[in-house]
Tab-separated table of C-alpha atoms in Angstrom:
chain	number	residue	atom	x	y	z
A	1	MET	CA	-68.221	51.187	14.433
A	2	LYS	CA	-66.552	48.482	16.431
A	3	THR	CA	-62.760	48.288	16.702
A	4	PHE	CA	-60.508	45.495	17.760
A	5	SER	CA	-59.148	45.794	21.182
A	6	LEU	CA	-55.440	45.424	21.887
A	7	SER	CA	-55.941	41.972	23.228
A	8	ASN	CA	-57.766	40.881	20.085
A	9	ARG	CA	-55.016	42.201	17.804
A	10	LEU	CA	-52.361	40.377	19.747
A	11	ALA	CA	-54.289	37.112	19.434
A	12	VAL	CA	-54.483	37.480	15.605
A	13	VAL	CA	-50.720	38.083	15.290
A	14	LEU	CA	-49.897	35.037	17.369
A	15	LEU	CA	-52.235	32.853	15.320
A	16	ALA	CA	-50.710	33.949	12.009
A	17	GLY	CA	-47.190	33.288	13.248
A	18	ALA	CA	-48.136	29.826	14.432
A	19	LEU	CA	-49.517	28.933	10.979
A	20	ALA	CA	-46.513	30.319	9.047
A	21	SER	CA	-43.811	28.469	10.968
A	22	PRO	CA	-44.765	24.872	9.916
A	23	LEU	CA	-45.096	25.933	6.268
A	24	ALA	CA	-41.628	27.423	6.274
A	25	PHE	CA	-40.044	24.325	7.760
A	26	ALA	CA	-41.997	22.101	5.359
A	27	GLN	CA	-40.152	23.698	2.435
A	28	GLY	CA	-36.924	22.349	3.926
A	29	VAL	CA	-34.706	24.666	1.889
A	30	PHE	CA	-34.333	28.300	2.647
A	31	GLU	CA	-32.933	30.472	-0.091
A	32	GLY	CA	-29.292	31.027	0.593
A	33	SER	CA	-29.132	28.231	3.135
A	34	GLY	CA	-26.659	26.134	0.956
A	35	GLU	CA	-28.593	22.879	1.389
A	36	VAL	CA	-29.620	20.421	-1.363
A	37	SER	CA	-31.663	17.226	-1.507
A	38	ASP	CA	-29.892	14.191	-0.137
A	39	PRO	CA	-28.676	12.189	-3.226
A	40	ASN	CA	-28.442	9.012	-1.170
A	41	CYS	CA	-32.143	9.005	-0.420
A	42	VAL	CA	-34.940	7.943	-2.796
A	43	GLY	CA	-38.643	8.391	-2.120
A	44	ASP	CA	-40.799	10.484	0.177
A	45	GLY	CA	-39.520	11.789	3.489
A	46	CYS	CA	-35.984	12.430	2.273
A	47	GLY	CA	-34.135	15.191	3.993
A	48	TYR	CA	-31.600	17.785	2.959
A	49	VAL	CA	-27.853	17.936	3.451
A	50	PRO	CA	-25.254	20.672	2.960
A	51	ALA	CA	-24.123	21.141	-0.622
A	52	ASP	CA	-20.454	20.262	0.098
A	53	GLN	CA	-21.489	16.989	1.781
A	54	ALA	CA	-23.755	16.113	-1.147
A	55	ALA	CA	-20.947	16.852	-3.670
A	56	GLN	CA	-18.517	14.622	-1.776
A	57	GLY	CA	-20.987	11.725	-1.654
A	58	SER	CA	-21.956	12.093	-5.299
A	59	ALA	CA	-18.295	12.061	-6.432
A	60	GLU	CA	-17.735	8.786	-4.612
A	61	GLN	CA	-20.833	7.164	-6.189
A	62	GLY	CA	-20.522	8.604	-9.734
A	63	PHE	CA	-23.165	11.398	-9.596
A	64	SER	CA	-22.855	14.955	-10.773
A	65	TYR	CA	-25.059	17.986	-10.287
A	66	GLY	CA	-25.955	20.499	-12.870
A	67	GLU	CA	-27.029	24.045	-12.475
A	68	ASN	CA	-30.501	22.981	-11.353
A	69	SER	CA	-29.132	20.401	-8.911
A	70	GLU	CA	-30.415	17.444	-11.065
A	71	VAL	CA	-28.716	14.061	-10.835
A	72	ALA	CA	-27.247	12.511	-14.043
A	73	SER	CA	-26.309	8.831	-14.305
A	74	ALA	CA	-22.782	7.747	-15.240
A	75	ASP	CA	-21.073	4.568	-16.401
A	76	SER	CA	-20.740	2.399	-13.286
A	77	ALA	CA	-17.706	0.563	-14.649
A	78	SER	CA	-15.502	3.386	-15.945
A	79	GLY	CA	-16.953	6.350	-14.079
A	80	GLU	CA	-17.296	8.206	-17.392
A	81	GLN	CA	-20.580	9.559	-18.640
A	82	VAL	CA	-21.933	7.726	-21.724
A	83	PRO	CA	-22.387	10.086	-24.678
A	84	ALA	CA	-25.832	10.199	-26.204
A	85	ASP	CA	-24.629	9.480	-29.744
A	86	SER	CA	-23.173	6.119	-28.682
A	87	ALA	CA	-26.603	4.544	-28.134
A	88	VAL	CA	-27.515	1.693	-30.541
A	89	SER	CA	-30.634	2.260	-32.593
A	90	ASP	CA	-33.514	-0.207	-32.686
A	91	SER	CA	-32.958	-0.873	-36.400
A	92	THR	CA	-29.312	-1.784	-35.806
A	93	LEU	CA	-30.344	-4.200	-33.065
A	94	ALA	CA	-32.941	-5.765	-35.355
A	95	ASP	CA	-30.377	-6.201	-38.153
A	96	SER	CA	-27.919	-7.761	-35.701
A	97	ALA	CA	-30.559	-10.194	-34.495
A	98	LYS	CA	-31.404	-11.079	-38.090
A	99	VAL	CA	-27.782	-11.807	-38.949
A	100	ALA	CA	-27.280	-13.816	-35.771
A	101	THR	CA	-30.264	-16.049	-36.429
A	102	MET	CA	-29.755	-16.463	-40.164
A	103	ASN	CA	-29.506	-20.077	-41.346
A	104	ILE	CA	-26.413	-20.538	-43.464
A	105	ASP	CA	-27.878	-23.657	-45.067
A	106	GLU	CA	-30.765	-21.594	-46.426
A	107	GLU	CA	-28.287	-19.306	-48.151
A	108	ASP	CA	-26.433	-22.276	-49.640
A	109	ASP	CA	-29.639	-23.603	-51.234
A	110	ASP	CA	-29.269	-21.018	-54.002
A	111	ILE	CA	-25.558	-21.561	-54.643
A	112	PRO	CA	-24.998	-23.318	-58.011
A	113	HIS	CA	-22.438	-25.830	-56.720
A	114	TYR	CA	-24.806	-26.815	-53.890
A	115	ILE	CA	-27.630	-27.462	-56.367
A	116	ALA	CA	-25.314	-29.467	-58.637
A	117	GLU	CA	-24.100	-31.559	-55.716
A	118	ASN	CA	-27.648	-32.329	-54.605
A	119	ALA	CA	-28.583	-33.263	-58.159
A	120	ALA	CA	-25.679	-35.717	-58.354
A	121	GLU	CA	-26.686	-37.321	-55.062
A	122	TYR	CA	-30.288	-37.492	-56.222
A	123	ARG	CA	-29.252	-39.162	-59.482
A	124	ALA	CA	-27.132	-41.677	-57.590
A	125	ARG	CA	-30.056	-42.532	-55.317
A	126	LYS	CA	-32.653	-42.756	-58.091
A	127	GLU	CA	-30.634	-44.399	-60.836
A	128	GLY	CA	-27.780	-46.085	-59.067
A	129	PHE	CA	-25.769	-45.560	-62.275
A	130	SER	CA	-22.847	-43.625	-60.758
A	131	ARG	CA	-21.046	-46.451	-58.931
A	132	GLY	CA	-19.087	-47.801	-61.901
A	133	VAL	CA	-19.739	-51.333	-63.149
A	134	GLN	CA	-22.989	-52.702	-61.782
A	135	PHE	CA	-24.439	-56.179	-61.460
A	136	GLY	CA	-27.979	-57.334	-60.866
A	137	VAL	CA	-30.522	-60.129	-61.102
A	138	ARG	CA	-33.430	-59.734	-63.515
A	139	VAL	CA	-36.702	-61.687	-63.659
A	140	SER	CA	-39.334	-61.208	-66.341
A	141	GLY	CA	-42.665	-62.430	-67.582
A	142	GLY	CA	-44.548	-61.733	-70.782
A	143	ALA	CA	-46.067	-63.080	-73.970
A	144	ASN	CA	-45.129	-63.710	-77.590
A	145	LYS	CA	-46.922	-63.319	-80.921
A	146	SER	CA	-45.779	-64.370	-84.370
A	147	PHE	CA	-45.976	-62.322	-87.555
A	148	GLY	CA	-45.272	-63.276	-91.139
A	149	GLN	CA	-46.408	-65.808	-93.695
A	150	LYS	CA	-49.015	-68.272	-92.317
A	151	SER	CA	-48.789	-66.652	-88.880
A	152	GLY	CA	-52.486	-65.854	-88.451
A	153	ASP	CA	-53.253	-69.176	-86.735
A	154	TRP	CA	-50.567	-68.769	-84.085
A	155	ASN	CA	-51.891	-67.509	-80.763
A	156	PHE	CA	-50.304	-65.562	-77.938
A	157	GLY	CA	-48.013	-67.699	-75.833
A	158	PRO	CA	-46.615	-67.153	-72.339
A	159	GLU	CA	-42.920	-66.894	-71.518
A	160	PHE	CA	-40.765	-66.362	-68.446
A	161	GLY	CA	-37.122	-65.551	-67.836
A	162	ALA	CA	-34.467	-64.951	-65.182
A	163	GLY	CA	-30.796	-64.130	-65.348
A	164	LEU	CA	-27.856	-61.880	-64.538
A	165	MET	CA	-27.283	-58.298	-65.656
A	166	ALA	CA	-24.115	-56.197	-65.930
A	167	ARG	CA	-23.894	-52.501	-66.789
A	168	LEU	CA	-20.916	-50.300	-67.589
A	169	PRO	CA	-21.534	-46.511	-67.519
A	170	LEU	CA	-19.690	-44.583	-70.234
A	171	GLY	CA	-20.886	-41.121	-69.212
A	172	GLU	CA	-23.523	-39.289	-67.255
A	173	ILE	CA	-26.346	-40.209	-69.646
A	174	PHE	CA	-25.054	-43.272	-71.502
A	175	GLY	CA	-24.089	-46.813	-70.560
A	176	VAL	CA	-23.727	-50.290	-72.062
A	177	ALA	CA	-25.595	-53.217	-70.513
A	178	THR	CA	-25.677	-56.932	-71.219
A	179	GLU	CA	-27.495	-59.914	-69.708
A	180	LEU	CA	-27.420	-63.678	-69.610
A	181	ASN	CA	-31.015	-64.888	-69.254
A	182	TYR	CA	-32.550	-68.327	-69.044
A	183	SER	CA	-35.933	-68.240	-70.824
A	184	TYR	CA	-38.893	-70.532	-71.271
A	185	ARG	CA	-41.263	-70.009	-74.213
A	186	ASN	CA	-44.525	-71.576	-75.266
A	187	TYR	CA	-46.088	-71.235	-78.743
A	188	SER	CA	-49.572	-72.470	-79.667
A	189	TYR	CA	-51.215	-73.079	-83.034
A	190	GLU	CA	-54.861	-73.728	-84.035
A	191	SER	CA	-56.367	-73.984	-87.514
A	192	GLU	CA	-59.279	-75.528	-89.416
A	193	SER	CA	-59.716	-76.738	-92.959
A	194	ASP	CA	-62.210	-78.670	-95.015
A	195	TYR	CA	-60.491	-81.861	-94.001
A	196	GLY	CA	-60.165	-81.375	-90.278
A	197	GLU	CA	-58.764	-79.465	-87.305
A	198	TYR	CA	-55.138	-78.960	-86.351
A	199	GLU	CA	-53.450	-78.018	-83.101
A	200	ALA	CA	-49.790	-77.609	-82.271
A	201	THR	CA	-47.680	-76.528	-79.347
A	202	ILE	CA	-43.983	-75.739	-79.164
A	203	LYS	CA	-42.031	-75.501	-75.929
A	204	GLU	CA	-38.435	-74.457	-75.815
A	205	MET	CA	-35.798	-73.317	-73.350
A	206	LEU	CA	-32.914	-71.136	-74.389
A	207	PHE	CA	-30.233	-68.712	-73.273
A	208	GLU	CA	-30.738	-65.110	-74.295
A	209	ILE	CA	-27.888	-62.625	-74.496
A	210	PRO	CA	-29.119	-59.049	-75.030
A	211	VAL	CA	-26.574	-56.271	-75.574
A	212	MET	CA	-27.902	-52.735	-75.446
A	213	GLY	CA	-26.981	-49.095	-75.081
A	214	GLN	CA	-28.906	-47.281	-72.342
A	215	PHE	CA	-29.711	-43.577	-72.440
A	216	VAL	CA	-30.784	-41.743	-69.280
A	217	VAL	CA	-33.645	-39.390	-70.132
A	218	ASP	CA	-33.752	-37.351	-66.895
A	219	GLU	CA	-32.680	-37.384	-63.267
A	220	ASP	CA	-35.947	-38.956	-62.114
A	221	GLY	CA	-34.674	-42.367	-63.252
A	222	LEU	CA	-36.351	-42.757	-66.664
A	223	PHE	CA	-34.209	-44.407	-69.360
A	224	PHE	CA	-34.537	-46.216	-72.659
A	225	ALA	CA	-32.298	-48.675	-74.467
A	226	LEU	CA	-31.706	-50.025	-77.955
A	227	GLY	CA	-29.735	-53.122	-78.888
A	228	VAL	CA	-29.688	-56.656	-80.254
A	229	ASN	CA	-30.814	-59.943	-78.741
A	230	LEU	CA	-29.181	-63.305	-79.357
A	231	GLY	CA	-31.101	-66.498	-78.515
A	232	LEU	CA	-29.373	-69.877	-78.214
A	233	LYS	CA	-31.726	-72.842	-77.956
A	234	MET	CA	-30.919	-75.347	-75.225
A	235	SER	CA	-33.806	-77.746	-75.728
A	236	GLY	CA	-37.187	-77.856	-77.390
A	237	GLU	CA	-40.126	-80.117	-78.029
A	238	SER	CA	-43.278	-79.955	-80.078
A	239	GLU	CA	-46.590	-81.744	-80.360
A	240	PHE	CA	-48.909	-81.805	-83.322
A	241	LYS	CA	-52.546	-82.978	-83.180
A	242	GLN	CA	-54.938	-83.413	-86.088
A	243	THR	CA	-58.536	-84.499	-86.358
A	244	ILE	CA	-59.559	-85.698	-89.840
A	245	THR	CA	-63.215	-85.939	-90.796
A	246	ALA	CA	-64.012	-88.195	-93.822
A	247	GLU	CA	-67.385	-89.678	-94.741
A	248	GLY	CA	-68.761	-88.910	-91.329
A	249	HIS	CA	-65.908	-90.527	-89.499
A	250	LYS	CA	-63.308	-88.745	-87.386
A	251	SER	CA	-59.775	-89.936	-86.889
A	252	LYS	CA	-57.311	-88.368	-84.491
A	253	ASP	CA	-53.591	-88.442	-84.698
A	254	LYS	CA	-50.835	-87.022	-82.479
A	255	ARG	CA	-47.182	-86.683	-83.395
A	256	SER	CA	-44.263	-85.389	-81.354
A	257	ASN	CA	-41.247	-83.344	-82.359
A	258	THR	CA	-42.285	-82.884	-85.970
A	259	ILE	CA	-42.074	-79.062	-85.749
A	260	PRO	CA	-38.422	-78.246	-85.102
A	261	THR	CA	-37.275	-74.696	-84.335
A	262	VAL	CA	-34.013	-73.023	-85.252
A	263	GLY	CA	-31.073	-73.180	-82.862
A	264	VAL	CA	-30.072	-69.514	-83.114
A	265	GLU	CA	-32.342	-66.466	-83.066
A	266	ILE	CA	-31.306	-62.892	-83.751
A	267	GLY	CA	-33.525	-59.893	-83.111
A	268	GLY	CA	-33.686	-56.209	-82.345
A	269	LEU	CA	-34.404	-54.935	-78.834
A	270	ALA	CA	-36.086	-51.844	-77.413
A	271	ASP	CA	-36.370	-51.244	-73.700
A	272	ILE	CA	-37.824	-48.504	-71.531
A	273	GLY	CA	-37.422	-48.503	-67.773
A	274	TYR	CA	-37.612	-46.578	-64.558
A	275	VAL	CA	-35.206	-46.696	-61.630
A	276	VAL	CA	-37.391	-46.841	-58.518
A	277	ASN	CA	-34.376	-46.513	-56.223
A	278	ARG	CA	-30.729	-47.509	-56.272
A	279	TRP	CA	-31.695	-51.163	-55.716
A	280	LEU	CA	-34.729	-51.722	-57.974
A	281	VAL	CA	-35.283	-51.143	-61.699
A	282	LEU	CA	-38.519	-51.836	-63.592
A	283	ASP	CA	-38.649	-52.049	-67.392
A	284	VAL	CA	-40.769	-53.076	-70.370
A	285	ARG	CA	-38.858	-54.837	-73.135
A	286	VAL	CA	-39.789	-55.623	-76.722
A	287	VAL	CA	-37.738	-58.045	-78.833
A	288	GLN	CA	-38.531	-58.541	-82.514
A	289	ASN	CA	-36.806	-61.535	-84.081
A	290	PHE	CA	-35.467	-61.326	-87.635
A	291	THR	CA	-35.016	-65.085	-88.050
A	292	ASN	CA	-37.734	-67.609	-88.784
A	293	LEU	CA	-38.848	-69.564	-85.729
A	294	LEU	CA	-39.313	-72.803	-87.674
A	295	ASP	CA	-36.516	-74.850	-89.220
A	296	LEU	CA	-38.029	-75.372	-92.662
A	297	ASP	CA	-35.367	-77.862	-93.689
A	298	LEU	CA	-36.459	-80.357	-91.009
A	299	ILE	CA	-40.179	-79.671	-90.604
A	300	ALA	CA	-42.402	-82.723	-91.165
A	301	GLU	CA	-45.922	-81.245	-91.100
A	302	SER	CA	-47.292	-80.312	-94.480
A	303	THR	CA	-49.734	-77.768	-93.094
A	304	LEU	CA	-46.853	-75.769	-91.583
A	305	MET	CA	-44.442	-75.947	-94.486
A	306	HIS	CA	-43.443	-72.647	-96.067
A	307	SER	CA	-44.381	-70.824	-92.859
A	308	LYS	CA	-42.320	-67.806	-91.917
A	309	LEU	CA	-42.779	-66.889	-88.301
A	310	TYR	CA	-41.047	-63.760	-86.993
A	311	THR	CA	-41.962	-63.644	-83.345
A	312	MET	CA	-42.295	-60.606	-81.137
A	313	HIS	CA	-41.633	-60.940	-77.383
A	314	VAL	CA	-43.009	-58.392	-74.922
A	315	SER	CA	-42.050	-58.722	-71.265
A	316	LEU	CA	-42.169	-56.822	-67.987
A	317	GLY	CA	-38.971	-57.135	-65.984
A	318	ALA	CA	-37.712	-56.280	-62.506
A	319	THR	CA	-33.987	-55.991	-61.808
A	320	LEU	CA	-32.503	-56.114	-58.319
A	321	LEU	CA	-29.168	-54.268	-58.337
A	322	LEU	CA	-26.429	-55.863	-56.266
C-alpha cells in the first residue's frame, strides 16, 4: 500500500489554504466583524462599511435598519415613516376620479326646474306666443263653394287675401287674435235649361275682419282657433251671359252688374295651424257664411231669383310674425 510522503502532504495543505482564502474574502462579512452593507451603494460590487458609519449616514438620509439590517423608506419631506394604513385604496381613487370628471349639466338634466325652463324656451321658439302682443303679416289663397237653395250650378271659385294680424296672449294656452285682410273673390255660375244656356261671374273685393280665440294644443306649435268673420264689401261687379235657342236660331245676350251681392257678410270661422318657428306660422282656415251672398232685393236676373247662397271659404295661409 502506497502512502503519501511528507512532501506530498505539505503540497495538499498549501493548495487547500489557497482555495479557502478567496472564498472567505468574497463573503465580505465575517461574523462578529461589525460591518454591514454600504447603504449609499446600489448594485453589484458594493462594499461594506462599519455599522456605526452606516447608522450615521442612514440617519442623515432618512434610512433605518431593522434587526435583519434591511433598509426601510421614509417620508422625504417630513422624515417620518408613512404608516401603512394611510395608503389610499384603488376604489377611493376611482371614486375621486369619477367625481372630478362628472358633468354637472348632466345632473341638472333631471332636475324639474331645469326641464320646465327648457320647455318654456322651446315653446317660445316654436310658438313665439310668449312675447306679449304680437303682430304679423298674413297671405292666403284658397277656393270658395256655395251651398243652399239653387246652389248646385255654382262652381268652385278662386280667392286670395293679404293683411295684418295681431295677437294678445291671455295665458299659456289661450290667446285672442284678430286680422284686417284685403280679399279678392271670384264666383262662377253655369246652368242649362230647355230654353238655353246661362253663365255668370261675380268678382268682388272686400275687407275681412276675423276675431278668434286660439288654443295651443301642445308645445310642438299646434293650435286651433274658433271665432267669427266679418266681411265688408269694397267693390263688386258681375256679368251675366245667356244663349237662347228658339226655332233653330240662337241669340246671345250679355248684361253687366245685374247680380248684386250684399255689402256685409257674417260667418263662423275655424282655424288650425302650426308654428314652424317663432317667425313663421302656417294654417288652414274655413269660413262658413251665414248671410246670403246675393242681394235679392236688387237682383235683376229671373233665373237667379230666390237663390240662397251660403258660401264656404277654405284657404291656406302663411303668417310672418314681426
